Coordinates of C-alpha atoms in Angstrom, one line a residue:
Chain W
M66 CA 71.0 159.0 34.4
E67 CA 69.1 156.2 32.8
Y68 CA 67.2 156.5 29.5
L69 CA 64.2 154.7 28.1
I70 CA 62.5 155.5 24.8
G71 CA 59.5 154.0 22.9
I72 CA 58.1 154.7 19.5
Q73 CA 54.8 153.2 18.2
G74 CA 54.3 152.6 14.5
Q75 CA 51.3 151.3 12.6
D76 CA 51.9 147.6 13.4
F77 CA 54.9 147.6 15.7
V78 CA 56.4 149.2 18.8
L79 CA 60.1 150.0 18.9
V80 CA 61.7 150.4 22.3
A81 CA 65.3 151.1 23.5
A82 CA 67.0 151.4 26.8
D83 CA 70.6 152.3 27.8
N84 CA 72.9 149.7 29.2
I85 CA 74.6 151.3 32.1
A86 CA 74.2 150.1 35.6
A87 CA 75.6 152.8 37.8
N88 CA 76.4 153.2 41.4
S89 CA 76.9 156.8 42.4
I90 CA 79.6 158.1 40.0
I91 CA 80.9 154.7 38.9
Q92 CA 79.7 152.6 36.0
M93 CA 79.5 149.1 37.4
K94 CA 78.2 147.4 34.3
Q95 CA 78.0 148.4 30.7
D96 CA 75.7 145.7 29.3
Q97 CA 72.7 145.7 31.7
D98 CA 69.4 144.7 30.1
K99 CA 66.6 146.9 31.5
M100 CA 63.8 145.2 29.6
F101 CA 61.7 142.5 31.2
K102 CA 59.7 140.1 29.1
L103 CA 56.2 140.0 30.5
S104 CA 54.8 137.7 27.8
D105 CA 55.4 136.8 24.2
K106 CA 54.3 140.2 23.0
I107 CA 54.8 142.5 26.0
L108 CA 58.0 144.1 27.2
L109 CA 58.4 146.2 30.4
L110 CA 61.2 148.7 30.5
C111 CA 62.0 149.7 34.0
V112 CA 64.4 152.3 35.5
G113 CA 64.6 154.0 38.9
E114 CA 65.9 153.2 42.3
A115 CA 68.4 150.4 42.8
G116 CA 66.7 147.2 43.9
D117 CA 63.1 148.6 43.3
T118 CA 63.5 148.2 39.6
V119 CA 64.3 144.5 39.5
Q120 CA 62.1 143.6 42.4
F121 CA 59.0 145.4 41.0
A122 CA 59.6 144.3 37.4
E123 CA 60.1 140.6 38.4
Y124 CA 57.0 140.8 40.7
I125 CA 54.9 142.1 37.8
Q126 CA 56.5 139.5 35.4
K127 CA 55.6 136.6 37.6
N128 CA 52.1 137.8 38.3
I129 CA 51.4 138.1 34.6
Q130 CA 52.7 134.6 34.1
L131 CA 50.5 133.4 37.0
Y132 CA 47.5 135.0 35.4
K133 CA 48.2 133.0 32.2
M134 CA 48.5 129.8 34.2
R135 CA 45.4 130.3 36.2
N136 CA 43.1 131.5 33.4
G137 CA 44.5 129.9 30.3
Y138 CA 45.0 133.1 28.4
E139 CA 47.3 136.1 28.6
L140 CA 46.6 139.6 29.7
S141 CA 46.5 142.1 26.9
P142 CA 49.0 144.9 26.9
K143 CA 46.3 147.4 28.1
A144 CA 45.3 145.1 30.9
A145 CA 48.9 144.4 31.9
A146 CA 49.6 148.2 31.9
N147 CA 46.6 148.9 34.2
F148 CA 47.5 146.0 36.4
T149 CA 51.1 147.4 36.8
R150 CA 49.7 150.8 37.5
K151 CA 47.4 149.5 40.1
N152 CA 50.2 147.8 41.9
L153 CA 52.3 150.9 41.8
A154 CA 49.4 153.0 43.1
D155 CA 48.7 150.5 45.9
Y156 CA 52.3 150.7 47.1
L157 CA 52.6 154.4 46.6
R158 CA 51.2 155.4 50.0
S159 CA 52.5 152.5 51.8
R160 CA 55.8 152.4 53.8
T161 CA 57.6 150.8 50.9
P162 CA 56.7 152.6 47.7
Y163 CA 58.5 151.5 44.5
H164 CA 60.4 154.4 43.0
V165 CA 60.4 153.2 39.4
N166 CA 59.7 154.7 36.0
L167 CA 58.3 152.4 33.3
L168 CA 57.5 152.0 29.7
L169 CA 55.2 149.1 28.8
A170 CA 55.2 148.1 25.1
G171 CA 53.0 145.4 23.6
F172 CA 51.2 144.1 20.6
D173 CA 47.6 143.1 20.9
E174 CA 45.9 141.0 18.2
T175 CA 42.7 143.1 18.3
D176 CA 44.0 146.6 19.3
G177 CA 47.3 146.5 17.6
P178 CA 50.5 148.0 19.0
G179 CA 50.5 150.0 22.2
L180 CA 53.0 152.0 24.2
Y181 CA 52.2 152.9 27.8
Y182 CA 54.0 155.5 29.9
M183 CA 54.1 155.1 33.7
D184 CA 55.9 157.0 36.3
H185 CA 56.8 156.6 39.9
L186 CA 53.6 158.5 41.0
S187 CA 51.6 155.8 39.2
A188 CA 50.5 158.0 36.3
L189 CA 49.5 156.0 33.2
A190 CA 49.2 157.3 29.7
K191 CA 49.0 155.6 26.3
A192 CA 51.2 157.5 24.0
P193 CA 52.6 157.3 20.4
F194 CA 56.1 157.9 21.7
A195 CA 57.6 158.4 25.1
A196 CA 60.9 158.7 27.0
H197 CA 62.2 158.6 30.6
G198 CA 65.2 160.1 32.2
Y199 CA 67.2 163.2 31.7
G200 CA 67.7 162.2 28.1
A201 CA 64.0 162.7 27.6
Y202 CA 64.4 166.4 27.9
L203 CA 66.8 166.3 24.9
T204 CA 64.9 163.9 22.7
L205 CA 61.2 164.5 23.2
S206 CA 61.3 167.6 20.9
I207 CA 63.0 165.5 18.2
L208 CA 60.2 163.0 18.5
D209 CA 57.6 165.8 18.4
R210 CA 59.2 167.1 15.2
Y211 CA 59.8 164.0 13.2
Y212 CA 57.2 161.4 14.4
R213 CA 54.5 160.3 12.1
P214 CA 51.9 157.6 12.9
D215 CA 52.7 155.8 9.7
L216 CA 56.4 155.3 10.3
T217 CA 57.9 152.2 8.8
R218 CA 60.2 150.1 10.8
D219 CA 63.4 151.5 9.2
E220 CA 62.1 155.1 9.6
A221 CA 61.4 154.4 13.3
V222 CA 64.9 153.1 13.8
D223 CA 66.3 156.2 12.0
L224 CA 64.3 158.4 14.4
L225 CA 65.7 156.4 17.3
K226 CA 69.2 156.9 15.9
K227 CA 68.6 160.7 15.7
C228 CA 67.6 160.7 19.4
V229 CA 70.6 158.6 20.5
E230 CA 73.0 160.8 18.5
E231 CA 71.6 163.9 20.2
L232 CA 72.2 162.3 23.6
N233 CA 75.7 161.4 22.5
K234 CA 76.3 165.0 21.5
R235 CA 74.7 166.9 24.3
F236 CA 74.1 164.7 27.3
I237 CA 76.8 165.1 29.9
L238 CA 76.9 161.4 30.7
N239 CA 78.5 158.8 28.5
L240 CA 75.9 156.3 27.4
P241 CA 77.8 154.1 25.0
S242 CA 75.3 151.5 24.0
F243 CA 71.5 150.9 23.8
T244 CA 69.5 147.7 23.7
V245 CA 66.9 147.9 21.0
R246 CA 63.8 145.7 20.6
L247 CA 60.8 145.6 18.3
I248 CA 57.4 144.1 19.0
D249 CA 55.0 143.2 16.3
T250 CA 52.5 140.6 15.5
E251 CA 55.2 137.9 15.4
G252 CA 56.5 138.7 18.8
I253 CA 59.6 140.3 20.3
H254 CA 62.6 140.8 18.0
D255 CA 66.1 141.8 19.2
L256 CA 67.6 144.4 16.9
E257 CA 71.2 145.5 16.7
K258 CA 72.6 147.3 19.7
L259 CA 72.9 151.0 19.0
M260 CA 76.4 152.3 19.7
P261 CA 76.8 156.0 18.9
V262 CA 80.1 156.8 17.2
G263 CA 82.7 158.3 19.5
A264 CA 81.1 157.1 22.8
K265 CA 83.6 155.1 24.9
L266 CA 82.7 151.5 25.5
L267 CA 84.8 149.7 28.1
A268 CA 86.4 146.6 26.7
P269 CA 85.0 143.5 28.4
A270 CA 87.5 141.6 30.6
P271 CA 88.7 138.3 29.0
S272 CA 86.6 135.4 30.4
S273 CA 87.0 131.7 29.7
Chain P
M757 CA 87.7 164.5 64.4
A758 CA 85.9 166.6 67.0
L759 CA 83.4 167.8 64.5
A760 CA 82.5 164.3 63.4
S761 CA 81.6 163.3 67.0
V762 CA 79.3 166.4 67.3
L763 CA 77.4 165.6 64.2
Q764 CA 74.7 163.0 64.4
S765 CA 73.6 160.6 61.7
E766 CA 70.2 161.2 60.3
S767 CA 68.2 158.0 60.3
V768 CA 65.9 157.3 57.5
D769 CA 62.6 159.1 57.8
F770 CA 59.6 157.1 56.7
S771 CA 57.3 160.1 56.7
N772 CA 59.0 161.5 53.6
Y773 CA 58.0 160.1 50.3
G774 CA 60.5 157.5 49.0
R775 CA 63.6 156.3 50.8
Q776 CA 65.4 159.6 50.9
R777 CA 68.6 159.3 52.8
H778 CA 69.5 162.7 54.3
G779 CA 73.2 163.3 54.6
F780 CA 73.8 165.7 57.5
A781 CA 75.1 169.0 56.3
S782 CA 76.9 170.9 59.0
G783 CA 75.0 174.0 60.0
L784 CA 78.2 175.9 60.4
Y785 CA 78.7 176.7 56.8
E786 CA 76.6 176.8 53.6
A787 CA 78.9 174.5 51.7
E788 CA 77.4 171.3 50.5
L789 CA 80.0 169.0 51.9
G790 CA 78.6 167.0 54.8
L791 CA 80.2 164.6 57.1
E792 CA 78.0 161.8 58.3
S793 CA 79.2 160.0 61.4
V794 CA 77.4 156.7 62.1
G795 CA 77.0 156.5 65.8
G796 CA 79.0 154.6 68.3
D797 CA 79.9 151.0 67.6
R798 CA 79.4 150.8 63.9
L799 CA 82.7 150.2 62.1
S800 CA 82.0 152.1 59.0
F801 CA 82.4 155.5 57.5
A802 CA 80.2 157.5 55.1
L803 CA 81.2 160.7 53.4
S804 CA 78.4 162.3 51.5
T805 CA 78.4 165.3 49.2
S806 CA 75.1 166.9 48.5
C807 CA 74.5 167.4 44.8
S808 CA 71.4 168.6 43.1
N809 CA 71.5 165.9 40.5
G810 CA 69.5 162.7 40.2
D811 CA 66.0 162.4 39.1
G812 CA 63.7 161.7 41.9
P813 CA 64.8 161.8 45.6
D814 CA 67.7 164.0 46.5
R815 CA 70.7 162.1 45.3
K816 CA 74.0 162.5 47.0
I817 CA 77.4 161.3 45.8
E818 CA 78.3 158.9 48.6
F819 CA 81.7 157.5 49.0
L820 CA 80.7 154.7 51.3
H821 CA 82.3 152.1 53.3
G822 CA 85.8 152.7 54.5
T823 CA 87.5 149.8 52.7
T824 CA 88.7 148.6 49.4
T825 CA 87.6 145.3 48.0
L826 CA 87.8 144.1 44.5
A827 CA 87.1 141.0 42.4
F828 CA 87.5 140.3 38.7
K829 CA 87.1 137.4 36.4
F830 CA 89.8 136.3 34.1
Q831 CA 90.7 133.3 32.1
H832 CA 91.5 131.0 35.0
G833 CA 88.7 132.0 37.4
V834 CA 88.1 134.9 39.7
I835 CA 90.6 136.9 41.8
V836 CA 89.4 138.4 45.0
A837 CA 91.5 141.0 46.8
V838 CA 90.6 143.0 49.9
D839 CA 92.3 145.3 52.4
S840 CA 92.0 144.7 56.2
R841 CA 91.4 148.1 57.8
A842 CA 88.3 148.8 60.0
T843 CA 87.6 152.4 61.0
A844 CA 85.2 154.1 63.4
G845 CA 85.1 157.7 62.1
S846 CA 88.8 158.6 61.9
Y847 CA 89.9 156.1 64.4
I848 CA 91.6 152.9 63.0
A849 CA 89.8 150.2 65.0
S850 CA 91.7 147.3 63.5
Q851 CA 94.3 146.6 60.8
T852 CA 93.6 142.9 60.7
V853 CA 90.0 142.4 59.7
K854 CA 89.0 139.5 57.6
K855 CA 86.9 141.0 54.8
V856 CA 86.5 137.8 52.8
I857 CA 83.9 135.5 54.2
E858 CA 84.2 131.9 53.2
I859 CA 80.6 130.9 52.6
N860 CA 81.5 127.4 51.5
P861 CA 84.4 125.8 49.8
Y862 CA 83.5 127.2 46.4
L863 CA 81.8 130.5 47.3
L864 CA 83.3 133.6 48.7
G865 CA 81.7 136.8 49.9
T866 CA 83.5 140.2 50.4
M867 CA 82.7 142.7 53.1
A868 CA 82.3 146.4 52.7
G869 CA 80.1 148.7 54.8
G870 CA 78.9 147.8 58.3
A871 CA 81.0 144.9 59.6
A872 CA 78.2 143.4 61.5
D873 CA 75.7 143.6 58.7
C874 CA 78.1 141.9 56.2
S875 CA 79.2 139.1 58.5
F876 CA 75.7 138.4 59.8
W877 CA 73.9 138.4 56.4
E878 CA 76.7 136.4 54.8
R879 CA 76.6 133.8 57.6
L880 CA 72.9 133.6 57.0
L881 CA 73.5 133.2 53.3
A882 CA 75.9 130.3 54.1
R883 CA 73.2 128.6 56.0
Q884 CA 70.7 129.1 53.2
C885 CA 73.2 127.7 50.7
R886 CA 73.7 124.6 52.9
V887 CA 69.9 124.1 53.1
Y888 CA 69.7 124.4 49.3
E889 CA 72.4 121.7 49.0
L890 CA 70.5 119.4 51.3
R891 CA 67.2 119.9 49.6
N892 CA 68.3 119.7 46.0
K893 CA 71.3 117.4 46.3
E894 CA 73.5 119.8 44.2
R895 CA 75.5 122.9 44.9
I896 CA 73.9 126.2 44.7
S897 CA 74.8 128.4 41.7
V898 CA 76.4 131.8 42.2
A899 CA 73.4 133.5 40.6
A900 CA 71.0 131.8 43.0
A901 CA 73.2 132.5 46.1
S902 CA 73.5 136.2 45.2
K903 CA 69.7 136.4 44.5
L904 CA 69.0 134.8 48.0
L905 CA 71.2 137.5 49.6
A906 CA 69.7 140.3 47.5
N907 CA 66.1 139.3 48.4
M908 CA 67.0 139.0 52.1
V909 CA 68.4 142.5 52.4
Y910 CA 65.8 144.1 50.1
Q911 CA 63.3 143.5 52.9
Y912 CA 65.3 145.8 55.1
K913 CA 65.8 148.4 52.4
G914 CA 65.7 151.9 53.9
M915 CA 66.1 150.7 57.5
G916 CA 69.8 151.5 57.7
L917 CA 71.6 148.3 56.7
S918 CA 75.0 149.1 55.1
M919 CA 76.4 146.3 53.1
G920 CA 78.3 146.2 49.8
T921 CA 79.4 142.7 48.9
M922 CA 80.6 140.6 46.0
V923 CA 79.5 137.0 45.8
C924 CA 82.3 135.1 43.9
G925 CA 82.3 131.5 43.0
W926 CA 82.6 128.7 40.5
D927 CA 79.5 126.8 39.5
K928 CA 78.6 124.6 36.6
T929 CA 78.4 127.6 34.2
G930 CA 81.9 128.6 35.1
P931 CA 83.2 131.5 37.2
G932 CA 80.5 133.7 38.7
L933 CA 80.8 137.2 40.1
Y934 CA 77.9 139.2 41.5
Y935 CA 77.7 142.5 43.3
V936 CA 75.0 142.8 45.9
D937 CA 74.3 145.7 48.2
S938 CA 71.9 146.9 50.9
E939 CA 70.3 149.4 48.4
G940 CA 69.0 146.4 46.5
N941 CA 71.5 146.4 43.6
R942 CA 72.4 143.0 42.2
V943 CA 74.5 143.1 39.2
C944 CA 76.5 140.4 37.4
G945 CA 79.8 141.4 35.9
D946 CA 83.4 140.7 35.1
L947 CA 85.0 143.3 37.4
F948 CA 83.9 145.1 40.6
A949 CA 85.5 147.3 43.2
V950 CA 83.6 148.3 46.3
G951 CA 84.4 150.8 49.0
S952 CA 85.8 154.2 49.6
G953 CA 89.0 153.2 47.8
S954 CA 87.2 151.5 44.9
M955 CA 87.8 154.2 42.3
Y956 CA 91.5 154.0 42.8
A957 CA 91.3 150.3 42.4
Y958 CA 89.3 150.6 39.2
G959 CA 92.0 152.7 37.7
I960 CA 94.6 150.0 38.2
V961 CA 92.6 146.9 37.3
D962 CA 91.0 148.6 34.2
S963 CA 94.4 149.5 32.8
G964 CA 95.9 146.1 33.8
L965 CA 93.1 144.0 32.3
K966 CA 93.6 145.5 28.8
Q967 CA 96.4 143.1 28.2
K968 CA 94.6 139.9 27.4
D969 CA 95.1 136.5 28.8
L970 CA 96.7 137.0 32.2
T971 CA 98.3 134.1 34.0
V972 CA 97.3 133.3 37.5
E973 CA 100.4 134.9 38.8
E974 CA 99.9 138.1 36.8
A975 CA 96.3 138.3 37.9
C976 CA 97.2 137.9 41.5
D977 CA 99.8 140.7 41.1
L978 CA 97.3 142.9 39.5
G979 CA 94.8 142.4 42.3
R980 CA 97.4 143.0 45.0
R981 CA 98.7 146.1 43.2
A982 CA 95.2 147.6 42.9
I983 CA 94.5 147.2 46.6
Y984 CA 97.9 148.6 47.4
Q985 CA 97.4 151.7 45.3
A986 CA 94.0 152.2 46.8
T987 CA 95.4 152.0 50.3
Y988 CA 98.1 154.5 49.3
R989 CA 95.5 157.1 48.4
D990 CA 92.5 156.3 50.6
A991 CA 92.9 157.0 54.3
Y992 CA 90.2 154.5 55.2
S993 CA 91.9 151.5 53.6
G994 CA 95.1 149.8 54.7
G995 CA 96.5 147.0 56.7
Q996 CA 97.1 143.8 54.7
V997 CA 96.1 142.7 51.3
N998 CA 94.3 139.4 51.4
L999 CA 94.2 137.6 48.1
Y1000 CA 92.0 134.7 47.1
H1001 CA 91.8 132.8 43.8
V1002 CA 88.5 131.0 42.8
H1003 CA 88.9 128.2 40.3
S1004 CA 87.1 125.1 39.2
E1005 CA 88.1 123.1 42.4
G1006 CA 86.9 125.9 44.7
W1007 CA 88.8 128.8 46.3
T1008 CA 92.4 129.0 47.5
R1009 CA 93.9 131.6 49.8
V1010 CA 96.8 132.9 47.8
S1011 CA 98.5 135.4 50.0
Q1012 CA 98.4 137.9 52.8
S1013 CA 100.8 140.9 52.3
D1014 CA 101.3 143.8 54.5
V1015 CA 100.7 147.1 52.6
L1016 CA 103.8 148.7 54.0
M1017 CA 106.0 145.7 52.9
L1018 CA 104.4 146.0 49.5
H1019 CA 105.3 149.7 49.5
Q1020 CA 109.0 148.9 50.1
Q1021 CA 108.9 146.2 47.5
Y1022 CA 107.4 148.4 44.8
Q1023 CA 109.7 151.3 45.6
A1024 CA 112.7 149.0 45.3
E1025 CA 111.4 147.8 41.9
K1026 CA 111.1 151.3 40.7
A1027 CA 114.7 152.1 41.6

C-alpha cells in the first residue's frame, strides 16, 4: 500500500515517499510525511504497521540526537543505519517486534552519499537504489534499466518521475502525491511534491 | 444471530510473529467472510473479511466499531457529530449512549470501539491533561493531548484494546483535530469519520465540504446530515445525533436530534 524509493547519485541521495495514511480501505490523510529527520544530513523513511512506524522512527530519532548531545558529534549514516538495524533485531524476537520497513538516506563528509535498505526482519543492505511496498515490484525493473552511478540531480528526478508514472498507470491504488527530498553536502532539501497527472487528489477542507 | 453466539473471538496470539489478528472464519463454509463476535459484555462489533492483500501479516478489511462518529474542521472551528447506539452483536443495548467525552472545557474526545476502553482511557487522558495544566501553568495543546493518549494505548498494542477516537479542540495554534486508535495510529487532519458507518459519512461530508466557507449553521447541518445518512444505511448506528461545535472559547453542545425525527424532517423537505 505504501511506497518508498531512494536513488543514490555521485554526491547526493534522492528519496521519495507517498503521502497516504490509510486505515483499512479508507484514506484518512493525503499529506502524511513519512520521512523522519535523524540529523542534518540523515533521513529515515519509515512505513509499516500503524503505530510501530511513528513510535520506532521517533525512538531512533531521539536516540541519534541523544548520541550527539552526549558525545559532541553526530553518528555517520552508516553508523546510524547499523544502530537502527541493531534495535530492530533486538526487538525482533521479543514480545513486541516492530513491523516496519525502512530506507535510511544520508550524506557523510568522508564516505559521500549512502542509501541503506532495511526491512522488518532486520536485514540491512547498502544499495545504489531501493524501494519498499507493492510499488517496488513495478519500479525496481525501471531502476535496474535506467540507473547509472553518475546520474545528475535532474536525471535522478526524471528517473523518479518515470517510476511514479508507472505506479500511476499500473498500480491499483491511487497514490496522488509524493514527498521528495534530496540530501547532499549542504544538507536536506525539500523538492517539489510529485503529483502524477490524472491521479485524484482530495481537495483540502477550508480551514481558518 | 445464533451463529454469532456460537463463534468465539480469537484472542491475539503472541507466539506468532508480529501482531496478527486472526478473524474467525466459520468452518461451515469455505467463503472468506468471517463473523467475529467479541464475548459477553463488550459493547462493540467487528465484521472482518479475509483478504489476501497487505504486505506483511495477514491483513483483513475490518469494518470495526458499531458506531458512526465524525469531526471536521472548517472556518469557524471544529464540528463533532456522533450517533448514540450501542450494540452487543446484533442486540441493541442502548440508543442513548454519550459518545462524546468532555475531556475539559476546550477538548473533546469521541468514542468508537469498546465503550469501556474509550471512556476509561479518555478519562485517564483528562487526568493527564489536568496534571499538565498544573505543572506548566498553561493549557495542553491538542497535539500533546493526542500524543499522550496514543503513547498510553501503544503500550497495550496487540492486547485486545479496541478504541478509535478523535481528539478535537482549540489551542493557541487554532482548531485541532487528531485521530488516535488502539492500533497505534495518530494522524492530524481536517476531516475524519470513524466506525462502521464511517464510509457513508465520508460520502456526505466530502461532497458537502466542496462548497467553500460554510457558516456555523451550514456546518452543523452537514454534520447532522452525515450521521443521519450513516444511521440510515448502517445497522449498527442509530439513536440520536449529538452535535458539538468547538470554537475559540471552547466547545458548545449544539443539539441532540433523534434520527427518526430527522428522517421525517428530511422526507418532508424532499416533498
